[in-house]
Amino acid sequence: MLCTFRRAFTKFCQGCGVMFQHTNANQEGFIPENKYKNTLTQNLKAKNILEEIKYNEDFNLKDFKAKKKKQRQDNVEFEEINEIDDIEERIKVAVPLRHYQQRPKIKPIICMRCFKISKNGTLPEVTCEINSKTPLNSLKSIFDPIKHYSIIIKVVDIIDFNGSFIKEVYDLAFEKKCHLILVLNKFDTLPVGARETRIFQWAVETTRGLISEQNICALSSKTGFGFDKVIKLISQLKTKIDRKIYVVGATNSGKSSFINKLSEQCWNLPKEKYKKQFFELTTSSVPGTTLSPIEVPLKSLGVKIIDTPGIPTFSQATFKILAEDAKSIIPNKKIKPIVLTATDEFSFWIGAMVRIELIEGEFKYLTFFVSQNTSVHKTKRELSMDVYDRQAGKLLWPKYNGEFEWIKHEAEINCVASNRAARDIVIHGLGWISVTGLGRAKFDIYMAKGIGFTLRDSLMPYEASPDKMAYNKGRTFNIDPNYQ
């Protein structure tokens, strides 16, 4: 038992999956040798104590039978046990009472990179082999070990659906005849009033021809909403596979968080006979946290789920800003839509990253769906660049990291209803803007070269109502709290 424990959980980091090394602090997988040995020793001691506690707790009252004391002719005298407390004290004789009151915990053994990410939320400057791979090479390295007819769970961030979609995953899964499950993660960050049925139908229409609608699930890795359907699908398909399930997706789509919550939900299943897992995968808003595949056993389902490295999609805005600022544009709670009126006199800044201007067309409503830490600012068009020069990184937050080239995109939208958004203007990795009104509209969109831009059917079409409209009057919404 102990040998198995050593082999399974001592060679590789339980946060990112890379092999440990004790020599170079600037390379991936580094952990000081004394810290590694001390943690391993503590875990082995804790494991032994937990096994003893488990052994004693498995006793039933029926195991305590009357004890024959001595025999005198035809009379038999038995020891009398009158109180349950006496029985409980006998159970705990083998293990000190303090171990029951404060059960020892088995600590995950993680490298210093994962430790700094989880504790400080920052990405240390460590050389990682995966950072040098292109998206195509990353996909190839992920799919090479996957066998035919396996289950692949594709995790997509519902807030950044177009930026994390990666159509090549569906093509490769089709070639290997794999069973594909599409998970729409981070449902909890959608605005109040988002209905699962409407989101589900939107996803069905968007992915028509790529995946069966029965295999689409909307869920939240934070709250546990929607995991029942995923567990049911896995239970139905696991008889056709080699007991391994692969979780793939773009960086920051929430794969590790999904696996952690799925593992937790499985341990909470009725009639569960297995003890709870003692480690979790490292999760953060920093792109590229997982560096190597990590196997997590789901004993209640009889399968192993494999967390794969995130596929880099360099069209996302998170790759154009500092790593510590990435968490500011990734929503961690429900988005509050911001409804502003648009005419050809005004420009709209999303942080210091995107500028939108209505060039042709009459009055329109623009509804901004962005993180609570990403500023939205409306200003006169002739003053837009002056505001940027003075307030980038201050009033306009966040801003790009380093030098970049502005690129202009054009979007033409034909609005046919005053109470329903016609289209969404999606900025990959940042959010989207829905356009509501009547008549044709033409927009100019300015952003850094390389950031993705998509027009799509509206995900939340009914948010732009007069009672939700915000009046600007020089005000900036979602301003950075550190700005003074």
GROMACS .gro file of C-alpha atoms in nm:
model
  484
    1MET     CA    1   0.000   0.000   0.000
    2LEU     CA    2   0.273   0.249   0.096
    3CYS     CA    3   0.478   0.159  -0.212
    4THR     CA    4   0.179   0.234  -0.432
    5PHE     CA    5   0.133   0.564  -0.253
    6ARG     CA    6   0.496   0.658  -0.317
    7ARG     CA    7   0.486   0.567  -0.686
    8ALA     CA    8   0.160   0.749  -0.757
    9PHE     CA    9   0.212   1.076  -0.577
   10THR     CA   10   0.580   1.150  -0.532
   11LYS     CA   11   0.740   1.176  -0.876
   12PHE     CA   12   0.510   1.435  -1.028
   13CYS     CA   13   0.366   1.766  -0.912
   14GLN     CA   14   0.002   1.721  -0.815
   15GLY     CA   15  -0.076   2.075  -0.933
   16CYS     CA   16   0.067   2.098  -1.285
   17GLY     CA   17   0.177   1.739  -1.359
   18VAL     CA   18   0.550   1.792  -1.430
   19MET     CA   19   0.824   1.572  -1.286
   20PHE     CA   20   0.997   1.704  -0.973
   21GLN     CA   21   1.357   1.821  -0.975
   22HIS     CA   22   1.569   1.968  -0.694
   23THR     CA   23   1.855   2.141  -0.877
   24ASN     CA   24   1.735   2.438  -1.088
   25ALA     CA   25   1.491   2.687  -0.933
   26ASN     CA   26   1.439   2.854  -1.272
   27GLN     CA   27   1.310   2.537  -1.438
   28GLU     CA   28   0.965   2.378  -1.414
   29GLY     CA   29   0.909   2.116  -1.143
   30PHE     CA   30   1.152   2.263  -0.888
   31ILE     CA   31   1.097   2.187  -0.518
   32PRO     CA   32   1.365   2.206  -0.245
   33GLU     CA   33   1.478   1.855  -0.153
   34ASN     CA   34   1.428   1.902   0.223
   35LYS     CA   35   1.072   2.035   0.171
   36TYR     CA   36   0.996   1.741  -0.058
   37LYS     CA   37   1.122   1.480   0.191
   38ASN     CA   38   0.958   1.644   0.494
   39THR     CA   39   0.619   1.669   0.323
   40LEU     CA   40   0.642   1.309   0.203
   41THR     CA   41   0.726   1.185   0.555
   42GLN     CA   42   0.439   1.381   0.710
   43ASN     CA   43   0.196   1.247   0.449
   44LEU     CA   44   0.298   0.886   0.512
   45LYS     CA   45   0.248   0.930   0.889
   46ALA     CA   46  -0.089   1.097   0.834
   47LYS     CA   47  -0.194   0.820   0.597
   48ASN     CA   48  -0.114   0.551   0.856
   49ILE     CA   49  -0.313   0.733   1.125
   50LEU     CA   50  -0.612   0.783   0.892
   51GLU     CA   51  -0.609   0.412   0.806
   52GLU     CA   52  -0.614   0.321   1.176
   53ILE     CA   53  -0.903   0.560   1.238
   54LYS     CA   54  -1.088   0.418   0.939
   55TYR     CA   55  -1.033   0.062   1.069
   56ASN     CA   56  -1.172   0.146   1.413
   57GLU     CA   57  -1.470   0.341   1.276
   58ASP     CA   58  -1.577   0.042   1.067
   59PHE     CA   59  -1.674  -0.153   1.383
   60ASN     CA   60  -2.047  -0.204   1.435
   61LEU     CA   61  -2.223  -0.246   1.765
   62LYS     CA   62  -2.300  -0.607   1.672
   63ASP     CA   63  -1.927  -0.680   1.694
   64PHE     CA   64  -1.940  -0.621   2.071
   65LYS     CA   65  -2.084  -0.940   2.210
   66ALA     CA   66  -2.124  -1.034   2.572
   67LYS     CA   67  -1.797  -1.168   2.707
   68LYS     CA   68  -1.794  -1.496   2.903
   69LYS     CA   69  -1.631  -1.421   3.236
   70LYS     CA   70  -1.626  -1.757   3.415
   71GLN     CA   71  -1.838  -2.069   3.435
   72ARG     CA   72  -1.987  -2.218   3.750
   73GLN     CA   73  -2.177  -2.540   3.701
   74ASP     CA   74  -2.489  -2.456   3.496
   75ASN     CA   75  -2.467  -2.079   3.547
   76VAL     CA   76  -2.277  -1.855   3.307
   77GLU     CA   77  -2.174  -1.508   3.416
   78PHE     CA   78  -2.126  -1.237   3.147
   79GLU     CA   79  -1.966  -0.899   3.159
   80GLU     CA   80  -2.233  -0.632   3.143
   81ILE     CA   81  -2.198  -0.328   2.914
   82ASN     CA   82  -2.463  -0.071   2.996
   83GLU     CA   83  -2.365   0.246   2.811
   84ILE     CA   84  -2.280   0.334   2.453
   85ASP     CA   85  -2.004   0.560   2.584
   86ASP     CA   86  -1.818   0.255   2.713
   87ILE     CA   87  -1.831   0.098   2.368
   88GLU     CA   88  -1.703   0.417   2.199
   89GLU     CA   89  -1.414   0.440   2.441
   90ARG     CA   90  -1.316   0.081   2.364
   91ILE     CA   91  -1.313   0.160   1.989
   92LYS     CA   92  -1.076   0.451   2.041
   93VAL     CA   93  -0.826   0.267   2.258
   94ALA     CA   94  -0.591   0.197   1.966
   95VAL     CA   95  -0.576   0.559   1.843
   96PRO     CA   96  -0.527   0.869   2.063
   97LEU     CA   97  -0.840   1.079   2.102
   98ARG     CA   98  -0.663   1.388   1.964
   99HIS     CA   99  -0.640   1.218   1.624
  100TYR     CA  100  -1.019   1.197   1.613
  101GLN     CA  101  -1.066   1.558   1.718
  102GLN     CA  102  -0.800   1.692   1.478
  103ARG     CA  103  -0.762   1.445   1.197
  104PRO     CA  104  -0.428   1.477   1.020
  105LYS     CA  105  -0.444   1.596   0.661
  106ILE     CA  106  -0.244   1.467   0.367
  107LYS     CA  107  -0.090   1.770   0.199
  108PRO     CA  108  -0.051   1.786  -0.179
  109ILE     CA  109   0.311   1.782  -0.294
  110ILE     CA  110   0.346   2.063  -0.547
  111CYS     CA  111   0.635   2.243  -0.712
  112MET     CA  112   0.731   2.598  -0.616
  113ARG     CA  113   0.571   2.734  -0.934
  114CYS     CA  114   0.229   2.594  -0.835
  115PHE     CA  115   0.283   2.707  -0.476
  116LYS     CA  116   0.340   3.069  -0.583
  117ILE     CA  117   0.047   3.060  -0.825
  118SER     CA  118  -0.196   2.926  -0.564
  119LYS     CA  119  -0.074   3.149  -0.278
  120ASN     CA  120   0.010   3.475  -0.455
  121GLY     CA  121  -0.190   3.451  -0.777
  122THR     CA  122   0.119   3.545  -0.979
  123LEU     CA  123   0.303   3.348  -1.246
  124PRO     CA  124   0.673   3.314  -1.154
  125GLU     CA  125   0.934   3.349  -1.426
  126VAL     CA  126   1.007   2.982  -1.478
  127THR     CA  127   1.119   2.818  -1.801
  128CYS     CA  128   0.846   2.577  -1.918
  129GLU     CA  129   0.869   2.350  -2.221
  130ILE     CA  130   0.501   2.396  -2.303
  131ASN     CA  131   0.540   2.772  -2.349
  132SER     CA  132   0.747   2.713  -2.662
  133LYS     CA  133   0.477   2.503  -2.832
  134THR     CA  134   0.242   2.636  -3.097
  135PRO     CA  135  -0.133   2.568  -3.067
  136LEU     CA  136  -0.106   2.304  -3.341
  137ASN     CA  137   0.181   2.123  -3.164
  138SER     CA  138  -0.008   2.141  -2.834
  139LEU     CA  139  -0.312   1.979  -2.995
  140LYS     CA  140  -0.096   1.708  -3.151
  141SER     CA  141   0.078   1.622  -2.823
  142ILE     CA  142  -0.260   1.602  -2.647
  143PHE     CA  143  -0.433   1.381  -2.905
  144ASP     CA  144  -0.145   1.143  -2.986
  145PRO     CA  145  -0.194   0.921  -2.674
  146ILE     CA  146  -0.575   0.926  -2.700
  147LYS     CA  147  -0.713   0.595  -2.823
  148HIS     CA  148  -1.003   0.549  -3.064
  149TYR     CA  149  -1.354   0.556  -2.913
  150SER     CA  150  -1.236   0.732  -2.596
  151ILE     CA  151  -1.441   0.992  -2.412
  152ILE     CA  152  -1.323   1.350  -2.459
  153ILE     CA  153  -1.472   1.629  -2.248
  154LYS     CA  154  -1.426   1.964  -2.422
  155VAL     CA  155  -1.444   2.250  -2.170
  156VAL     CA  156  -1.544   2.592  -2.305
  157ASP     CA  157  -1.570   2.918  -2.111
  158ILE     CA  158  -1.927   3.036  -2.175
  159ILE     CA  159  -1.817   3.398  -2.123
  160ASP     CA  160  -1.545   3.357  -2.389
  161PHE     CA  161  -1.717   3.094  -2.602
  162ASN     CA  162  -1.569   3.204  -2.935
  163GLY     CA  163  -1.220   3.257  -2.796
  164SER     CA  164  -1.205   2.911  -2.635
  165PHE     CA  165  -1.403   2.711  -2.892
  166ILE     CA  166  -1.107   2.565  -3.097
  167LYS     CA  167  -1.282   2.388  -3.386
  168GLU     CA  168  -0.975   2.165  -3.453
  169VAL     CA  169  -1.059   1.970  -3.135
  170TYR     CA  170  -1.386   1.857  -3.290
  171ASP     CA  171  -1.213   1.758  -3.615
  172LEU     CA  172  -0.950   1.548  -3.435
  173ALA     CA  173  -1.212   1.387  -3.211
  174PHE     CA  174  -1.414   1.294  -3.520
  175GLU     CA  175  -1.108   1.136  -3.683
  176LYS     CA  176  -1.052   0.911  -3.378
  177LYS     CA  177  -1.426   0.839  -3.347
  178CYS     CA  178  -1.424   0.962  -2.989
  179HIS     CA  179  -1.733   1.029  -2.779
  180LEU     CA  180  -1.731   1.408  -2.736
  181ILE     CA  181  -1.899   1.591  -2.447
  182LEU     CA  182  -1.916   1.972  -2.465
  183VAL     CA  183  -1.911   2.147  -2.127
  184LEU     CA  184  -2.017   2.513  -2.110
  185ASN     CA  185  -1.831   2.617  -1.797
  186LYS     CA  186  -1.867   2.922  -1.569
  187PHE     CA  187  -2.246   2.940  -1.596
  188ASP     CA  188  -2.245   3.114  -1.257
  189THR     CA  189  -2.080   3.423  -1.409
  190LEU     CA  190  -2.368   3.491  -1.653
  191PRO     CA  191  -2.595   3.780  -1.552
  192VAL     CA  192  -2.895   3.736  -1.327
  193GLY     CA  193  -3.184   3.608  -1.536
  194ALA     CA  194  -2.976   3.380  -1.760
  195ARG     CA  195  -3.184   3.071  -1.829
  196GLU     CA  196  -3.027   2.733  -1.881
  197THR     CA  197  -3.275   2.636  -2.153
  198ARG     CA  198  -3.203   2.947  -2.359
  199ILE     CA  199  -2.826   2.913  -2.321
  200PHE     CA  200  -2.850   2.544  -2.409
  201GLN     CA  201  -3.055   2.615  -2.724
  202TRP     CA  202  -2.810   2.887  -2.828
  203ALA     CA  203  -2.521   2.639  -2.792
  204VAL     CA  204  -2.711   2.375  -2.992
  205GLU     CA  205  -2.763   2.619  -3.281
  206THR     CA  206  -2.402   2.742  -3.266
  207THR     CA  207  -2.247   2.392  -3.269
  208ARG     CA  208  -2.495   2.229  -3.509
  209GLY     CA  209  -2.319   1.964  -3.718
  210LEU     CA  210  -2.024   1.935  -3.475
  211ILE     CA  211  -2.172   1.760  -3.173
  212SER     CA  212  -2.494   1.590  -3.065
  213GLU     CA  213  -2.719   1.812  -2.855
  214GLN     CA  214  -2.754   1.532  -2.595
  215ASN     CA  215  -2.383   1.576  -2.517
  216ILE     CA  216  -2.396   1.950  -2.440
  217CYS     CA  217  -2.393   2.049  -2.072
  218ALA     CA  218  -2.411   2.391  -1.909
  219LEU     CA  219  -2.258   2.393  -1.563
  220SER     CA  220  -2.064   2.583  -1.299
  221SER     CA  221  -1.739   2.451  -1.154
  222LYS     CA  222  -1.780   2.696  -0.868
  223THR     CA  223  -2.129   2.606  -0.746
  224GLY     CA  224  -2.163   2.248  -0.877
  225PHE     CA  225  -2.467   2.333  -1.091
  226GLY     CA  226  -2.519   2.098  -1.389
  227PHE     CA  227  -2.276   1.819  -1.289
  228ASP     CA  228  -2.552   1.559  -1.262
  229LYS     CA  229  -2.583   1.546  -1.641
  230VAL     CA  230  -2.206   1.506  -1.690
  231ILE     CA  231  -2.190   1.220  -1.438
  232LYS     CA  232  -2.488   1.053  -1.608
  233LEU     CA  233  -2.323   1.079  -1.953
  234ILE     CA  234  -1.996   0.934  -1.821
  235SER     CA  235  -2.182   0.646  -1.657
  236GLN     CA  236  -2.359   0.567  -1.985
  237LEU     CA  237  -2.046   0.581  -2.202
  238LYS     CA  238  -1.781   0.428  -1.974
  239THR     CA  239  -1.860   0.070  -2.081
  240LYS     CA  240  -1.735   0.154  -2.434
  241ILE     CA  241  -1.394   0.293  -2.340
  242ASP     CA  242  -1.061   0.197  -2.177
  243ARG     CA  243  -1.155   0.365  -1.845
  244LYS     CA  244  -0.974   0.690  -1.928
  245ILE     CA  245  -1.148   1.022  -1.994
  246TYR     CA  246  -0.957   1.317  -2.140
  247VAL     CA  247  -1.043   1.677  -2.054
  248VAL     CA  248  -0.925   1.926  -2.317
  249GLY     CA  249  -0.977   2.297  -2.373
  250ALA     CA  250  -0.818   2.636  -2.416
  251THR     CA  251  -0.609   2.799  -2.146
  252ASN     CA  252  -0.822   2.955  -1.871
  253SER     CA  253  -1.135   2.766  -1.978
  254GLY     CA  254  -1.155   2.608  -1.630
  255LYS     CA  255  -1.049   2.247  -1.695
  256SER     CA  256  -0.874   2.194  -1.361
  257SER     CA  257  -1.159   2.358  -1.169
  258PHE     CA  258  -1.405   2.136  -1.357
  259ILE     CA  259  -1.211   1.820  -1.261
  260ASN     CA  260  -1.183   1.928  -0.896
  261LYS     CA  261  -1.558   1.986  -0.872
  262LEU     CA  262  -1.639   1.665  -1.065
  263SER     CA  263  -1.418   1.469  -0.824
  264GLU     CA  264  -1.592   1.632  -0.528
  265GLN     CA  265  -1.937   1.559  -0.671
  266CYS     CA  266  -1.844   1.195  -0.732
  267TRP     CA  267  -1.724   1.148  -0.374
  268ASN     CA  268  -2.059   1.284  -0.256
  269LEU     CA  269  -2.259   1.030  -0.456
  270PRO     CA  270  -2.502   0.812  -0.254
  271LYS     CA  271  -2.366   0.476  -0.134
  272GLU     CA  272  -2.011   0.606  -0.171
  273LYS     CA  273  -1.766   0.366  -0.007
  274TYR     CA  274  -1.437   0.532  -0.088
  275LYS     CA  275  -1.260   0.787   0.121
  276LYS     CA  276  -1.231   1.140  -0.012
  277GLN     CA  277  -0.944   1.238  -0.237
  278PHE     CA  278  -0.655   1.412  -0.063
  279PHE     CA  279  -0.532   1.648  -0.335
  280GLU     CA  280  -0.662   1.902  -0.582
  281LEU     CA  281  -0.528   2.034  -0.910
  282THR     CA  282  -0.377   2.382  -0.906
  283THR     CA  283  -0.621   2.639  -1.043
  284SER     CA  284  -0.569   3.008  -1.118
  285SER     CA  285  -0.658   3.285  -1.361
  286VAL     CA  286  -0.304   3.266  -1.500
  287PRO     CA  287  -0.290   3.106  -1.848
  288GLY     CA  288  -0.102   2.777  -1.874
  289THR     CA  289  -0.117   2.654  -1.513
  290THR     CA  290  -0.130   2.284  -1.611
  291LEU     CA  291   0.195   2.181  -1.785
  292SER     CA  292   0.160   1.803  -1.820
  293PRO     CA  293  -0.128   1.548  -1.818
  294ILE     CA  294  -0.247   1.455  -1.467
  295GLU     CA  295  -0.454   1.146  -1.386
  296VAL     CA  296  -0.726   1.176  -1.121
  297PRO     CA  297  -0.907   0.852  -1.022
  298LEU     CA  298  -1.286   0.866  -0.991
  299LYS     CA  299  -1.338   0.539  -0.804
  300SER     CA  300  -1.713   0.572  -0.768
  301LEU     CA  301  -1.744   0.585  -1.149
  302GLY     CA  302  -1.466   0.334  -1.211
  303VAL     CA  303  -1.270   0.565  -1.445
  304LYS     CA  304  -0.963   0.788  -1.451
  305ILE     CA  305  -1.002   1.144  -1.570
  306ILE     CA  306  -0.698   1.312  -1.726
  307ASP     CA  307  -0.638   1.686  -1.707
  308THR     CA  308  -0.444   1.796  -2.017
  309PRO     CA  309  -0.243   2.117  -2.064
  310GLY     CA  310  -0.443   2.413  -2.188
  311ILE     CA  311  -0.429   2.482  -2.562
  312PRO     CA  312  -0.295   2.835  -2.613
  313THR     CA  313  -0.525   3.056  -2.820
  314PHE     CA  314  -0.318   3.366  -2.879
  315SER     CA  315  -0.621   3.556  -3.010
  316GLN     CA  316  -0.738   3.603  -2.649
  317ALA     CA  317  -0.679   3.938  -2.482
  318THR     CA  318  -0.526   3.765  -2.177
  319PHE     CA  319  -0.208   3.704  -2.379
  320LYS     CA  320  -0.165   4.079  -2.442
  321ILE     CA  321  -0.152   4.195  -2.080
  322LEU     CA  322   0.057   4.123  -1.772
  323ALA     CA  323  -0.007   3.784  -1.612
  324GLU     CA  324  -0.107   3.944  -1.279
  325ASP     CA  325  -0.363   4.161  -1.464
  326ALA     CA  326  -0.522   3.864  -1.641
  327LYS     CA  327  -0.747   3.795  -1.343
  328SER     CA  328  -0.902   4.141  -1.383
  329ILE     CA  329  -1.063   4.054  -1.718
  330ILE     CA  330  -1.173   3.700  -1.620
  331PRO     CA  331  -1.508   3.725  -1.434
  332ASN     CA  332  -1.519   3.552  -1.095
  333LYS     CA  333  -1.879   3.648  -1.012
  334LYS     CA  334  -2.197   3.737  -1.194
  335ILE     CA  335  -2.155   3.996  -1.468
  336LYS     CA  336  -2.365   4.309  -1.440
  337PRO     CA  337  -2.449   4.429  -1.794
  338ILE     CA  338  -2.388   4.796  -1.865
  339VAL     CA  339  -2.639   4.951  -2.110
  340LEU     CA  340  -2.528   5.272  -2.282
  341THR     CA  341  -2.676   5.474  -2.568
  342ALA     CA  342  -2.469   5.508  -2.885
  343THR     CA  343  -2.466   5.775  -3.156
  344ASP     CA  344  -2.199   5.879  -3.405
  345GLU     CA  345  -2.078   6.152  -3.163
  346PHE     CA  346  -1.930   5.916  -2.905
  347SER     CA  347  -1.656   5.656  -2.858
  348PHE     CA  348  -1.659   5.371  -2.607
  349TRP     CA  349  -1.348   5.237  -2.433
  350ILE     CA  350  -1.332   4.888  -2.282
  351GLY     CA  351  -1.037   4.929  -2.049
  352ALA     CA  352  -0.748   5.073  -2.249
  353MET     CA  353  -0.776   4.782  -2.491
  354VAL     CA  354  -1.075   4.827  -2.723
  355ARG     CA  355  -1.240   5.136  -2.871
  356ILE     CA  356  -1.580   5.112  -3.042
  357GLU     CA  357  -1.744   5.385  -3.252
  358LEU     CA  358  -2.078   5.397  -3.431
  359ILE     CA  359  -1.993   5.531  -3.778
  360GLU     CA  360  -2.323   5.493  -3.965
  361GLY     CA  361  -2.676   5.446  -3.843
  362GLU     CA  362  -2.919   5.595  -3.598
  363PHE     CA  363  -2.943   5.570  -3.220
  364LYS     CA  364  -2.857   5.225  -3.077
  365TYR     CA  365  -2.826   5.057  -2.737
  366LEU     CA  366  -2.491   4.893  -2.659
  367THR     CA  367  -2.489   4.639  -2.375
  368PHE     CA  368  -2.141   4.559  -2.240
  369PHE     CA  369  -2.080   4.215  -2.087
  370VAL     CA  370  -1.734   4.237  -1.928
  371SER     CA  371  -1.566   4.156  -1.598
  372GLN     CA  372  -1.649   4.363  -1.292
  373ASN     CA  373  -1.285   4.483  -1.292
  374THR     CA  374  -1.278   4.598  -1.657
  375SER     CA  375  -1.369   4.964  -1.702
  376VAL     CA  376  -1.621   5.091  -1.958
  377HIS     CA  377  -1.596   5.458  -2.052
  378LYS     CA  378  -1.803   5.675  -2.289
  379THR     CA  379  -1.648   5.993  -2.425
  380LYS     CA  380  -1.670   6.238  -2.716
  381ARG     CA  381  -1.511   6.093  -3.027
  382GLU     CA  382  -1.271   6.383  -3.075
  383LEU     CA  383  -1.145   6.335  -2.717
  384SER     CA  384  -1.108   5.955  -2.726
  385MET     CA  385  -0.733   5.934  -2.792
  386ASP     CA  386  -0.660   6.218  -2.553
  387VAL     CA  387  -0.843   6.024  -2.278
  388TYR     CA  388  -0.640   5.717  -2.369
  389ASP     CA  389  -0.306   5.901  -2.353
  390ARG     CA  390  -0.385   6.043  -2.009
  391GLN     CA  391  -0.577   5.758  -1.847
  392ALA     CA  392  -0.451   5.427  -1.990
  393GLY     CA  393  -0.382   5.200  -1.692
  394LYS     CA  394  -0.558   5.443  -1.457
  395LEU     CA  395  -0.916   5.540  -1.539
  396LEU     CA  396  -0.907   5.296  -1.831
  397TRP     CA  397  -0.820   4.955  -1.687
  398PRO     CA  398  -0.655   4.722  -1.778
  399LYS     CA  399  -0.407   4.820  -2.046
  400TYR     CA  400  -0.184   4.633  -2.290
  401ASN     CA  401   0.161   4.520  -2.187
  402GLY     CA  402   0.436   4.680  -2.397
  403GLU     CA  403   0.419   4.818  -2.748
  404PHE     CA  404   0.151   4.711  -2.994
  405GLU     CA  405  -0.010   4.806  -3.323
  406TRP     CA  406  -0.369   4.934  -3.343
  407ILE     CA  407  -0.585   4.749  -3.597
  408LYS     CA  408  -0.925   4.870  -3.718
  409HIS     CA  409  -1.208   4.619  -3.777
  410GLU     CA  410  -1.546   4.695  -3.930
  411ALA     CA  411  -1.878   4.542  -3.829
  412GLU     CA  412  -2.211   4.590  -4.007
  413ILE     CA  413  -2.526   4.490  -3.821
  414ASN     CA  414  -2.887   4.504  -3.934
  415CYS     CA  415  -3.109   4.557  -3.630
  416VAL     CA  416  -3.474   4.454  -3.673
  417ALA     CA  417  -3.622   4.488  -3.322
  418SER     CA  418  -3.613   4.753  -3.051
  419ASN     CA  419  -3.650   4.500  -2.767
  420ARG     CA  420  -3.410   4.227  -2.883
  421ALA     CA  421  -3.038   4.246  -2.959
  422ALA     CA  422  -2.956   4.165  -3.321
  423ARG     CA  423  -2.593   4.055  -3.288
  424ASP     CA  424  -2.303   4.032  -3.043
  425ILE     CA  425  -1.963   4.191  -3.107
  426VAL     CA  426  -1.725   3.947  -2.936
  427ILE     CA  427  -1.372   4.042  -2.830
  428HIS     CA  428  -1.188   3.717  -2.758
  429GLY     CA  429  -1.086   3.687  -2.394
  430LEU     CA  430  -1.247   4.018  -2.294
  431GLY     CA  431  -1.625   3.986  -2.331
  432TRP     CA  432  -1.889   4.098  -2.577
  433ILE     CA  433  -2.119   4.388  -2.669
  434SER     CA  434  -2.475   4.327  -2.784
  435VAL     CA  435  -2.635   4.576  -3.025
  436THR     CA  436  -3.007   4.663  -2.994
  437GLY     CA  437  -3.219   4.903  -3.196
  438LEU     CA  438  -3.375   4.951  -3.538
  439GLY     CA  439  -3.208   4.990  -3.874
  440ARG     CA  440  -2.861   4.932  -4.011
  441ALA     CA  441  -2.551   5.012  -3.804
  442LYS     CA  442  -2.182   5.021  -3.893
  443PHE     CA  443  -1.910   5.014  -3.625
  444ASP     CA  444  -1.536   5.071  -3.625
  445ILE     CA  445  -1.355   4.860  -3.366
  446TYR     CA  446  -0.994   4.939  -3.271
  447MET     CA  447  -0.778   4.693  -3.079
  448ALA     CA  448  -0.429   4.543  -3.072
  449LYS     CA  449  -0.310   4.333  -3.363
  450GLY     CA  450  -0.370   3.962  -3.303
  451ILE     CA  451  -0.678   3.984  -3.080
  452GLY     CA  452  -0.973   3.786  -3.217
  453PHE     CA  453  -1.302   3.946  -3.314
  454THR     CA  454  -1.630   3.767  -3.398
  455LEU     CA  455  -1.990   3.857  -3.485
  456ARG     CA  456  -2.249   3.608  -3.362
  457ASP     CA  457  -2.616   3.561  -3.272
  458SER     CA  458  -2.688   3.726  -2.940
  459LEU     CA  459  -2.637   3.512  -2.628
  460MET     CA  460  -2.827   3.748  -2.394
  461PRO     CA  461  -3.061   3.937  -2.631
  462TYR     CA  462  -3.306   4.092  -2.382
  463GLU     CA  463  -3.075   4.284  -2.149
  464ALA     CA  464  -3.102   4.626  -2.318
  465SER     CA  465  -3.421   4.770  -2.168
  466PRO     CA  466  -3.486   5.136  -2.077
  467ASP     CA  467  -3.497   5.061  -1.703
  468LYS     CA  468  -3.144   4.918  -1.719
  469MET     CA  469  -2.994   5.204  -1.918
  470ALA     CA  470  -2.707   5.384  -1.744
  471TYR     CA  471  -2.645   5.755  -1.796
  472ASN     CA  472  -2.283   5.847  -1.845
  473LYS     CA  473  -2.237   6.213  -1.741
  474GLY     CA  474  -1.860   6.169  -1.727
  475ARG     CA  475  -1.879   5.852  -1.521
  476THR     CA  476  -1.662   5.545  -1.582
  477PHE     CA  477  -1.813   5.207  -1.499
  478ASN     CA  478  -1.622   4.925  -1.329
  479ILE     CA  479  -1.333   5.159  -1.257
  480ASP     CA  480  -1.021   5.001  -1.107
  481PRO     CA  481  -1.058   5.023  -0.726
  482ASN     CA  482  -0.689   5.117  -0.692
  483TYR     CA  483  -0.731   5.426  -0.911
  484GLN     CA  484  -0.717   5.758  -0.727
   0.00000   0.00000   0.00000
